[in-house]
Short mmCIF file of C-alpha atoms in Angstrom, two decimals:
data_model
loop_
_atom_site.label_atom_id
_atom_site.label_comp_id
_atom_site.label_asym_id
_atom_site.label_seq_id
_atom_site.Cartn_x
_atom_site.Cartn_y
_atom_site.Cartn_z
CA MET M 1010 -80.50 254.25 -104.62
CA PRO M 1011 -82.45 256.49 -107.21
CA LEU M 1012 -80.62 256.63 -110.37
CA PRO M 1013 -78.67 260.00 -111.71
CA ALA M 1014 -80.96 261.68 -114.17
CA GLN M 1015 -78.39 260.74 -117.16
CA ASP M 1016 -78.40 257.08 -116.25
CA TRP M 1017 -81.96 257.23 -115.75
CA SER M 1018 -83.01 258.43 -119.05
CA GLN M 1019 -79.95 256.56 -120.47
CA SER M 1020 -81.19 253.28 -119.32
CA SER M 1021 -85.32 254.37 -120.32
CA LYS M 1022 -83.89 254.69 -124.03
CA GLU M 1023 -82.34 251.18 -123.87
CA LEU M 1024 -85.53 249.86 -122.23
CA SER M 1025 -87.60 251.42 -125.42
CA GLN M 1026 -85.19 250.36 -127.79
CA LEU M 1027 -85.69 246.50 -126.12
CA LEU M 1028 -89.19 246.98 -126.25
CA ALA M 1029 -89.58 247.89 -129.68
CA ARG M 1030 -87.50 244.77 -130.75
CA VAL M 1031 -89.65 242.93 -128.38
CA GLY M 1032 -92.56 244.37 -130.43
CA LEU M 1033 -91.17 242.62 -133.61
CA GLY M 1034 -90.06 238.96 -131.92
CA ASP M 1035 -86.59 239.63 -131.11
CA ARG M 1036 -86.49 236.66 -128.27
CA GLU M 1037 -82.78 237.93 -127.57
CA ALA M 1038 -84.01 241.30 -126.81
CA PHE M 1039 -86.84 240.09 -124.69
CA ALA M 1040 -84.10 238.10 -122.61
CA LYS M 1041 -82.28 241.33 -122.09
CA LEU M 1042 -85.39 242.97 -121.06
CA TYR M 1043 -86.37 240.49 -118.49
CA GLU M 1044 -82.85 240.66 -116.97
CA ARG M 1045 -83.08 244.59 -117.10
CA SER M 1046 -86.59 244.77 -115.54
CA SER M 1047 -87.94 241.75 -113.93
CA ALA M 1048 -86.16 242.60 -110.39
CA LYS M 1049 -87.90 245.59 -110.41
CA LEU M 1050 -91.21 244.51 -111.49
CA PHE M 1051 -91.11 241.71 -108.93
CA GLY M 1052 -90.40 244.00 -106.26
CA VAL M 1053 -93.62 245.97 -107.16
CA VAL M 1054 -95.72 243.00 -107.72
CA LEU M 1055 -94.62 241.35 -104.15
CA ARG M 1056 -95.44 244.43 -102.38
CA ILE M 1057 -98.99 244.09 -103.90
CA GLN M 1058 -99.18 240.30 -103.75
CA ARG M 1059 -97.56 239.10 -100.89
CA ASP M 1060 -97.82 235.60 -101.55
CA GLN M 1061 -94.68 234.40 -103.38
CA ALA M 1062 -96.10 231.51 -105.50
CA ALA M 1063 -98.89 234.14 -106.83
CA ALA M 1064 -96.69 236.99 -107.44
CA GLU M 1065 -94.41 234.23 -109.21
CA ASP M 1066 -97.47 233.65 -111.55
CA ILE M 1067 -98.10 237.18 -111.80
CA LEU M 1068 -94.52 238.12 -112.94
CA GLN M 1069 -94.88 235.45 -115.68
CA GLU M 1070 -98.13 236.78 -116.65
CA VAL M 1071 -96.89 240.18 -117.02
CA PHE M 1072 -93.82 239.27 -119.08
CA VAL M 1073 -96.08 237.01 -121.39
CA LYS M 1074 -98.23 240.14 -121.89
CA VAL M 1075 -95.21 242.32 -122.49
CA TRP M 1076 -94.08 239.69 -125.32
CA ARG M 1077 -97.39 239.84 -126.97
CA SER M 1078 -98.12 243.57 -126.46
CA ALA M 1079 -94.79 245.45 -126.73
CA ALA M 1080 -95.78 246.38 -130.40
CA GLY M 1081 -98.28 248.38 -129.07
CA PHE M 1082 -95.87 250.45 -126.44
CA ASP M 1083 -95.69 253.75 -127.88
CA ALA M 1084 -92.48 255.62 -126.55
CA ALA M 1085 -94.28 259.07 -127.43
CA GLN M 1086 -97.15 258.52 -124.82
CA SER M 1087 -95.17 256.55 -121.97
CA GLN M 1088 -91.79 256.13 -120.81
CA PRO M 1089 -90.70 252.37 -121.13
CA LEU M 1090 -90.25 251.78 -117.09
CA THR M 1091 -93.58 253.62 -116.39
CA TRP M 1092 -95.64 251.10 -119.08
CA LEU M 1093 -93.74 247.86 -117.32
CA THR M 1094 -94.58 248.97 -114.06
CA SER M 1095 -98.34 249.71 -114.84
CA VAL M 1096 -98.77 246.49 -116.66
CA ALA M 1097 -96.95 244.93 -113.20
CA ARG M 1098 -99.27 246.84 -111.02
CA ASN M 1099 -102.34 246.06 -112.81
CA ALA M 1100 -101.93 242.25 -112.75
CA ALA M 1101 -101.15 242.64 -109.16
CA ILE M 1102 -104.34 244.60 -108.20
CA ASP M 1103 -106.11 242.17 -110.57
CA SER M 1104 -104.65 239.02 -108.45
CA LEU M 1105 -106.08 240.76 -105.41
CA ARG M 1106 -109.44 240.59 -106.89
CA ARG M 1107 -109.39 236.95 -107.86
CA GLN M 1108 -108.26 236.14 -104.36
CA GLN M 1109 -111.19 237.84 -102.54
CA THR M 1110 -113.25 235.21 -103.81
CA GLN M 1111 -111.53 232.54 -101.80
CA PRO M 1112 -111.39 232.48 -97.96
CA GLN M 1113 -108.38 234.55 -96.57
CA ILE M 1114 -106.41 232.12 -94.44
CA GLN M 1115 -103.95 235.04 -92.88
CA ALA M 1116 -103.67 238.66 -93.07
CA ARG M 1117 -101.78 240.04 -95.78
CA HIS M 1118 -100.11 243.15 -94.40
CA ARG M 1119 -98.18 243.72 -91.40
CA VAL M 1120 -99.35 245.79 -88.79
CA ASP M 1121 -96.76 248.33 -89.11
CA ASP M 1122 -99.03 251.62 -89.24
CA ASP M 1123 -99.71 252.24 -85.42
CA ASP M 1124 -99.04 255.98 -84.22
CA ASP M 1125 -95.36 255.55 -84.40
CA ALA M 1126 -93.38 257.36 -87.45
CA PRO M 1127 -91.33 254.59 -89.09
CA ASP M 1128 -88.10 254.51 -87.79
CA ALA M 1129 -85.13 252.33 -87.33
CA VAL M 1130 -87.40 249.59 -85.87
CA ASP M 1131 -89.44 249.15 -89.34
CA LEU M 1132 -85.92 248.98 -90.96
CA ALA M 1133 -84.88 246.07 -89.41
CA ALA M 1134 -82.62 244.36 -92.19
CA ASP M 1135 -84.51 241.35 -93.12
CA GLU M 1136 -87.83 243.31 -93.17
CA ALA M 1137 -89.36 245.33 -96.18
CA PRO M 1138 -89.74 248.83 -95.46
CA GLY M 1139 -93.48 249.98 -94.63
CA PRO M 1140 -95.53 251.93 -97.05
CA LEU M 1141 -95.20 255.10 -95.31
CA GLU M 1142 -91.13 254.62 -95.44
CA LEU M 1143 -91.22 253.95 -99.11
CA LEU M 1144 -93.42 256.84 -99.73
CA SER M 1145 -90.88 259.03 -97.89
CA ARG M 1146 -87.93 257.39 -99.63
CA ALA M 1147 -89.56 258.13 -102.90
CA THR M 1148 -90.16 261.84 -102.36
CA GLU M 1149 -86.99 262.48 -100.64
CA ALA M 1150 -84.99 260.95 -103.36
CA ARG M 1151 -86.72 262.69 -105.94
CA ALA M 1152 -86.57 265.96 -104.17
CA LEU M 1153 -90.33 266.06 -103.80
CA ASN M 1154 -90.45 266.64 -100.17
CA HIS M 1155 -92.39 270.01 -100.72
CA CYS M 1156 -94.91 267.81 -102.11
CA MET M 1157 -95.57 266.37 -99.00
CA GLN M 1158 -95.77 269.23 -97.07
CA ASP M 1159 -99.44 270.30 -97.33
CA LEU M 1160 -100.43 266.64 -96.36
CA ASN M 1161 -100.92 265.35 -92.68
CA ALA M 1162 -99.89 262.11 -91.48
CA MET M 1163 -103.31 260.49 -91.83
CA GLN M 1164 -103.32 261.52 -95.85
CA LYS M 1165 -100.16 260.05 -96.41
CA GLN M 1166 -100.39 256.95 -94.68
CA SER M 1167 -103.67 256.27 -96.56
CA LEU M 1168 -102.06 256.87 -100.13
CA ALA M 1169 -98.99 254.84 -99.01
CA LEU M 1170 -101.00 252.08 -97.92
CA ALA M 1171 -103.14 252.23 -101.22
CA PHE M 1172 -100.47 253.01 -103.88
CA TYR M 1173 -97.61 250.31 -102.24
CA ASP M 1174 -99.88 247.61 -100.88
CA GLY M 1175 -102.75 247.76 -103.03
CA LEU M 1176 -105.14 248.24 -100.61
CA SER M 1177 -108.53 249.21 -101.66
CA HIS M 1178 -110.37 252.10 -99.95
CA ALA M 1179 -112.51 249.92 -97.72
CA GLU M 1180 -109.08 248.01 -96.69
CA VAL M 1181 -107.34 251.42 -95.83
CA ALA M 1182 -110.25 252.20 -93.68
CA GLU M 1183 -110.23 249.07 -91.86
CA LYS M 1184 -106.63 249.10 -91.18
CA MET M 1185 -106.61 252.71 -89.99
CA ALA M 1186 -109.87 251.95 -87.97
CA GLN M 1187 -111.37 255.48 -90.05
CA PRO M 1188 -114.67 255.73 -91.77
CA LEU M 1189 -114.47 255.06 -95.51
CA GLY M 1190 -115.65 258.17 -96.45
CA THR M 1191 -112.68 260.16 -94.67
CA VAL M 1192 -110.29 257.36 -96.24
CA LYS M 1193 -111.67 258.32 -99.34
CA SER M 1194 -111.10 262.16 -99.34
CA TRP M 1195 -107.53 261.43 -97.63
CA VAL M 1196 -106.51 259.36 -100.88
CA ARG M 1197 -107.72 262.02 -103.26
CA ARG M 1198 -106.57 264.86 -101.43
CA ALA M 1199 -102.95 263.30 -101.16
CA LEU M 1200 -103.19 262.56 -105.13
CA LEU M 1201 -103.98 265.80 -105.79
CA SER M 1202 -101.73 267.56 -103.66
CA LEU M 1203 -99.01 265.18 -105.37
CA LYS M 1204 -100.08 266.00 -108.68
CA ASN M 1205 -98.48 269.42 -109.57
CA CYS M 1206 -94.91 268.71 -108.12
CA LEU M 1207 -94.84 265.03 -109.38
CA GLU M 1208 -95.34 267.05 -113.07
CA HIS M 1209 -92.61 268.94 -112.26
CA ALA M 1210 -90.42 265.76 -111.58
CA GLN M 1211 -91.58 264.53 -114.69
CA LEU M 1212 -90.82 267.35 -116.71
CA ARG M 1213 -87.11 267.06 -114.99
CA ASP M 1214 -86.89 263.51 -116.24
CA VAL M 1215 -87.94 264.26 -119.68
CA ASN M 1216 -85.64 267.60 -119.97
CA ALA M 1217 -83.01 265.48 -118.65
CA GLY M 1218 -83.30 263.01 -121.80
CA SER M 1219 -83.12 265.65 -124.01
CA PRO M 1220 -79.87 266.67 -125.45
CA ALA M 1221 -80.13 270.38 -124.53
CA GLY M 1222 -81.70 269.60 -121.22
CA GLN M 1223 -79.86 270.12 -117.68
CA ALA M 1224 -80.07 268.06 -114.60
CA MET W 1414 -122.11 259.57 -118.32
CA ASP W 1415 -119.59 261.64 -120.45
CA TYR W 1416 -116.43 259.96 -119.84
CA SER W 1417 -114.48 262.23 -121.55
CA ARG W 1418 -115.39 265.08 -119.56
CA PRO W 1419 -111.89 266.49 -118.35
CA PRO W 1420 -112.60 266.44 -114.42
CA LEU W 1421 -114.28 262.75 -114.48
CA ALA W 1422 -111.59 261.20 -116.51
CA ASP W 1423 -109.00 262.85 -114.40
CA ARG W 1424 -110.49 261.35 -111.31
CA LEU W 1425 -110.90 257.92 -112.58
CA ALA W 1426 -107.43 257.59 -114.10
CA ALA W 1427 -106.06 258.99 -110.87
CA ALA W 1428 -108.21 256.25 -108.54
CA TYR W 1429 -107.17 253.58 -111.51
CA ALA W 1430 -103.34 254.63 -111.35
CA ALA W 1431 -103.18 254.74 -107.74
CA GLY W 1432 -104.77 251.25 -107.38
CA THR W 1433 -107.88 252.24 -105.77
CA LEU W 1434 -110.55 251.79 -108.35
CA ARG W 1435 -111.65 248.39 -107.48
CA GLY W 1436 -114.30 245.80 -108.51
CA PRO W 1437 -116.54 246.19 -111.51
CA ALA W 1438 -115.91 250.18 -111.76
CA ARG W 1439 -112.08 249.05 -112.28
CA ARG W 1440 -113.21 246.64 -115.35
CA ARG W 1441 -115.80 249.11 -116.38
CA TYR W 1442 -112.71 251.59 -116.62
CA GLU W 1443 -110.53 249.16 -118.38
CA ALA W 1444 -113.46 248.35 -121.15
CA LEU W 1445 -113.78 251.90 -121.82
CA LEU W 1446 -110.10 252.76 -122.36
CA PRO W 1447 -109.90 251.34 -126.03
CA ALA W 1448 -112.60 253.42 -127.05
CA HIS W 1449 -111.35 256.84 -125.25
CA PRO W 1450 -108.86 258.51 -125.95
CA ALA W 1451 -109.30 261.30 -123.72
CA LEU W 1452 -109.34 258.62 -120.57
CA ARG W 1453 -106.24 256.98 -122.07
CA GLN W 1454 -104.18 260.05 -122.13
CA ALA W 1455 -105.67 261.18 -118.37
CA LEU W 1456 -104.37 257.90 -117.68
CA HIS W 1457 -100.99 257.89 -119.16
CA ARG W 1458 -100.41 261.26 -117.20
CA TRP W 1459 -101.61 259.95 -114.08
CA GLN W 1460 -99.32 256.61 -114.54
CA ALA W 1461 -96.06 258.85 -115.42
CA ARG W 1462 -96.62 261.32 -112.12
CA LEU W 1463 -96.80 258.55 -109.98
CA MET W 1464 -93.93 256.49 -111.19
CA PRO W 1465 -91.21 258.08 -109.15
CA LEU W 1466 -93.07 256.87 -106.22
CA SER W 1467 -92.49 253.10 -107.35
CA THR W 1468 -88.93 253.89 -107.92
CA SER W 1469 -88.67 253.62 -103.99
CA VAL W 1470 -89.69 250.02 -104.01
CA PRO W 1471 -86.69 247.78 -103.32
CA PRO W 1472 -85.95 245.48 -106.33
CA VAL W 1473 -86.38 241.74 -105.73
CA ILE W 1474 -84.81 239.24 -108.17
CA PRO W 1475 -87.36 236.41 -108.95
CA PRO W 1476 -86.25 232.83 -109.12
CA PRO W 1477 -84.73 231.49 -112.22
CA VAL W 1478 -87.97 229.35 -112.64
CA VAL W 1479 -90.04 231.97 -113.64
CA TRP W 1480 -87.85 233.18 -116.87
CA GLN W 1481 -88.13 229.30 -117.58
CA ARG W 1482 -91.94 229.12 -117.11
CA ILE W 1483 -92.38 232.02 -119.11
CA GLN W 1484 -90.17 231.01 -122.09
CA GLN W 1485 -92.28 227.53 -122.05
CA GLN W 1486 -95.45 229.28 -122.23
CA LEU W 1487 -94.51 231.33 -125.28
CA GLY W 1488 -93.17 228.07 -126.57
CA HIS W 1489 -89.73 229.78 -127.19
CA LEU W 1490 -87.82 226.43 -125.42
CA ASN W 1491 -88.62 224.06 -128.50
CA PRO W 1492 -85.68 223.50 -130.75
CA ALA W 1493 -88.17 224.14 -133.95
CA PRO W 1494 -89.54 227.09 -132.17
CA ALA W 1495 -93.12 227.86 -132.55
CA VAL W 1496 -93.55 231.83 -132.58
CA GLN W 1497 -97.05 233.50 -133.20
CA ARG W 1498 -97.39 234.95 -136.15
CA TRP W 1499 -96.04 238.06 -135.28
CA TRP W 1500 -97.14 240.61 -137.91
CA GLN W 1501 -100.72 239.64 -138.14
CA GLY W 1502 -101.62 240.93 -134.94
CA LEU W 1503 -100.91 244.95 -135.41
CA SER W 1504 -104.65 246.00 -134.92
CA PHE W 1505 -104.46 243.74 -131.51
CA TRP W 1506 -101.86 245.53 -130.20
CA HIS W 1507 -103.13 248.79 -131.08
CA ALA W 1508 -106.01 247.58 -129.12
CA LEU W 1509 -103.61 246.27 -126.32
CA SER W 1510 -102.22 249.52 -125.89
CA GLY W 1511 -104.86 250.67 -123.44
CA LEU W 1512 -103.65 247.64 -121.38
CA SER W 1513 -106.94 246.09 -121.52
CA THR W 1514 -107.23 242.96 -119.86
CA ALA W 1515 -109.87 241.88 -121.43
CA ALA W 1516 -108.03 242.27 -124.87
CA VAL W 1517 -105.15 240.38 -123.66
CA VAL W 1518 -106.81 237.35 -122.73
CA GLY W 1519 -108.57 237.11 -125.87
CA LEU W 1520 -105.24 237.35 -127.50
CA ALA W 1521 -103.98 235.06 -125.11
CA VAL W 1522 -106.89 232.76 -126.42
CA LEU W 1523 -106.05 233.22 -130.04
CA LEU W 1524 -102.32 232.53 -129.49
CA ALA W 1525 -103.03 229.38 -127.51
CA VAL W 1526 -102.16 227.20 -130.72
CA PRO W 1527 -98.90 228.20 -131.77
CA GLU W 1528 -98.19 227.40 -135.31
CA PRO W 1529 -94.36 226.32 -135.97
CA VAL W 1530 -93.06 228.94 -138.03
CA GLN W 1531 -89.25 230.21 -138.26
CA PRO W 1532 -88.41 233.52 -136.05
CA PRO W 1533 -88.47 236.38 -138.27
CA ILE W 1534 -85.06 238.38 -138.91
CA VAL W 1535 -84.98 241.03 -137.07
CA VAL W 1536 -82.63 244.08 -138.32
CA VAL W 1537 -81.74 247.57 -136.40
CA LEU W 1538 -81.43 250.15 -138.65
CA GLU W 1539 -78.75 252.87 -137.59
CA SER W 1540 -79.04 256.25 -138.58
CA THR W 1541 -76.07 257.57 -141.00
CA GLN W 1542 -74.29 260.77 -140.85
CA ASP W 1543 -76.39 261.90 -143.84
CA VAL W 1544 -79.24 262.70 -141.20
CA ALA W 1545 -77.45 265.42 -139.70
CA ALA W 1546 -76.96 267.15 -143.36
CA ALA W 1547 -80.49 266.37 -144.27
CA GLY W 1548 -81.17 269.31 -141.66
CA GLY W 1549 -84.35 269.09 -139.51
CA VAL W 1550 -84.64 264.98 -139.23
CA MET W 1551 -83.90 264.11 -135.90
CA SER W 1552 -81.42 261.43 -135.18
CA ALA W 1553 -83.18 258.05 -134.62
CA ARG W 1554 -83.25 254.31 -135.26
CA PHE W 1555 -85.52 252.04 -136.94
CA VAL W 1556 -86.09 248.15 -136.37
CA ALA W 1557 -87.23 246.18 -138.90
CA SER W 1558 -88.34 242.81 -139.16
CA ILE W 1559 -88.66 240.47 -142.30
CA SER W 1560 -90.86 237.44 -141.84
CA PRO W 1561 -89.51 234.09 -142.35
CA ASP W 1562 -90.79 233.66 -146.12
CA GLY W 1563 -89.81 237.50 -146.79
CA ARG W 1564 -93.36 238.56 -147.87
CA ALA W 1565 -93.85 241.04 -145.40
CA VAL W 1566 -91.70 243.46 -143.42
CA VAL W 1567 -92.50 245.57 -140.37
CA THR W 1568 -90.68 248.53 -139.65
CA ARG W 1569 -90.86 250.54 -136.69
CA ALA W 1570 -89.43 253.80 -135.40
CA LEU W 1571 -87.75 253.79 -132.33
CA GLN W 1572 -88.40 257.63 -131.89
CA PRO W 1573 -90.68 259.62 -134.15
CA VAL W 1574 -88.90 260.88 -136.88
CA SER W 1575 -90.13 264.43 -137.73
CA LEU W 1576 -90.34 265.27 -141.76
CA ASP W 1577 -91.44 268.00 -143.89
CA ALA W 1578 -94.82 267.19 -145.25
CA ASP W 1579 -93.50 266.85 -149.03
CA ARG W 1580 -91.27 264.52 -147.87
CA ALA W 1581 -91.34 260.56 -146.93
CA LEU W 1582 -89.19 257.75 -146.20
CA GLU W 1583 -88.54 254.74 -148.51
CA LEU W 1584 -87.58 251.51 -147.20
CA TRP W 1585 -84.92 249.70 -149.55
CA ALA W 1586 -83.58 246.04 -149.98
CA VAL W 1587 -79.71 246.56 -150.75
CA PRO W 1588 -78.39 243.65 -152.49
CA PRO W 1589 -74.54 242.27 -151.80
CA GLN W 1590 -73.64 244.00 -155.45
CA GLY W 1591 -76.27 246.04 -157.69
CA ALA W 1592 -78.86 248.73 -157.11
CA PRO W 1593 -81.25 248.66 -154.32
CA ARG W 1594 -84.82 247.76 -154.86
CA SER W 1595 -87.83 249.53 -153.20
CA LEU W 1596 -90.01 247.68 -150.55
CA GLY W 1597 -92.10 250.94 -149.89
CA LEU W 1598 -93.18 253.93 -148.26
CA ILE W 1599 -92.82 253.78 -144.37
CA ALA W 1600 -94.29 255.73 -141.74
CA ALA W 1601 -91.94 258.26 -139.91
CA GLN W 1602 -93.65 257.09 -136.35
CA GLY W 1603 -94.90 253.86 -135.20
CA ALA W 1604 -94.87 250.73 -137.07
CA SER W 1605 -95.30 250.38 -140.94
CA LEU W 1606 -96.54 246.87 -142.29
CA VAL W 1607 -94.82 246.58 -145.71
CA GLN W 1608 -96.60 243.81 -147.96
CA LYS W 1609 -96.55 244.17 -151.55
CA SER W 1610 -93.03 243.30 -152.39
CA ARG W 1611 -90.82 240.40 -151.69
CA VAL W 1612 -87.47 240.80 -149.79
CA PRO W 1613 -85.22 239.52 -152.84
CA PRO W 1614 -83.41 236.44 -151.41
CA GLY W 1615 -79.66 237.30 -150.68
CA THR W 1616 -80.52 240.75 -149.35
CA ALA W 1617 -77.49 242.04 -147.32
CA ALA W 1618 -78.86 245.20 -145.87
CA LEU W 1619 -82.12 247.14 -145.52
CA ALA W 1620 -81.97 251.36 -145.93
CA VAL W 1621 -84.06 253.97 -145.52
CA SER W 1622 -84.19 256.95 -147.94
CA LEU W 1623 -85.40 260.36 -147.98
CA GLU W 1624 -87.77 261.11 -150.76
CA PRO W 1625 -90.40 263.18 -152.21
CA SER W 1626 -93.64 262.06 -150.62
CA GLY W 1627 -94.98 259.49 -153.23
CA GLY W 1628 -91.66 257.93 -153.07
CA SER W 1629 -88.91 257.91 -155.65
CA THR W 1630 -90.17 257.81 -159.10
CA THR W 1631 -86.89 256.43 -160.77
CA GLY W 1632 -86.76 253.24 -159.00
CA ALA W 1633 -83.61 253.70 -157.42
CA PRO W 1634 -83.09 256.39 -154.05
CA THR W 1635 -82.95 259.90 -155.18
CA GLY W 1636 -82.48 261.33 -151.51
CA PRO W 1637 -79.95 260.69 -148.74
CA VAL W 1638 -79.81 257.54 -146.98
CA LEU W 1639 -80.87 258.06 -143.59
CA TYR W 1640 -80.93 254.90 -142.07
CA VAL W 1641 -79.14 251.52 -142.82
CA GLY W 1642 -79.23 248.03 -141.40
CA LYS W 1643 -76.94 245.05 -142.29
CA ILE W 1644 -78.82 241.71 -142.17
CA GLY W 1645 -77.12 238.38 -140.74
CA ILE W 1646 -74.90 237.59 -138.35
#
């Protein structure tokens, strides 16, 4: 479901304008912004915070924060969806921190990272895709496959668990039954390996947004 | 430790954006952001880099009650709306741009007692065709917000406008008939707060003209009108 580059930059421009109006106290723009972005952000939050009620509270917190700090959004510094997603991710990760002080009643995460590659089983209609599946979808959709070539399955898996499901290094290590130090270096390695080609993807998006840019 | 050292700033930003920087280290990093531009820049770069990864997360429509709760919390549901004093928080907002959780909590406390005031009037200023003729000035739009009492106007460039160094943008209140009145100079990028003049009652539109630096000396617009927006429905 990736957007064509043109839609992507068009919707980014609209979000920027909505955010600017929200920053000036425009409620109508705020309602539109919610309509445009809430499902996207709720999806991101719900991956990390799997408790539905807690995730709803986080989404509320995110939009309250957006209303109050939209004036600080700087379109020259970030894309609007990047900013919104970062606010949502941070709030979701912070909620895990709070939760750690409470007893864990049940495992938050499904056991889905055994040795089998994610396949049709992983994609049962009513099941959310696993983190590795999301990573490979994202890289395929944005033509980033070559970014992943240098990474082995463990490195990909460790990054996917950390990024999509909000697991800490220690939790990734536990889940993958690997030493903490090893997992740390895998995640670090995966991030560095992604750095260059993700930058290229970003440039591509920016260029697609300029009048002279070509998709 | 020198947090603005590029390799360290980059490593911390990567871990923060990926979500693996946790616990006290995450809080320390957030506390450092407002005062360290190099850290913020590194973080913006990593957030932008990792954004494509989030595009594969399936959207989930939240239940309608969430939107109701948001409006309730912000006091938007009352018939006599209680809005925070939207123009006073500029310095807070700047501090918040680093996504500092601590600052947000502080602001939330400050705003916990809303004052019943009318919502501001928001005006979108469209670029006029003179923009192209003015040469070099990028097409852009401004939004302006007039406080209910007309004593403060905040403008905000939606995209930075590139201007020659000897030029300035001046904001005007345009009455239904007669000459525009200057409200003051505004910045070509980011937000400006114009407080020295009162917006005359009955003002029909706001306009932005291109003037010599320091503004028009004649009391009327001397350069082309670049952006204009009507007030009212």
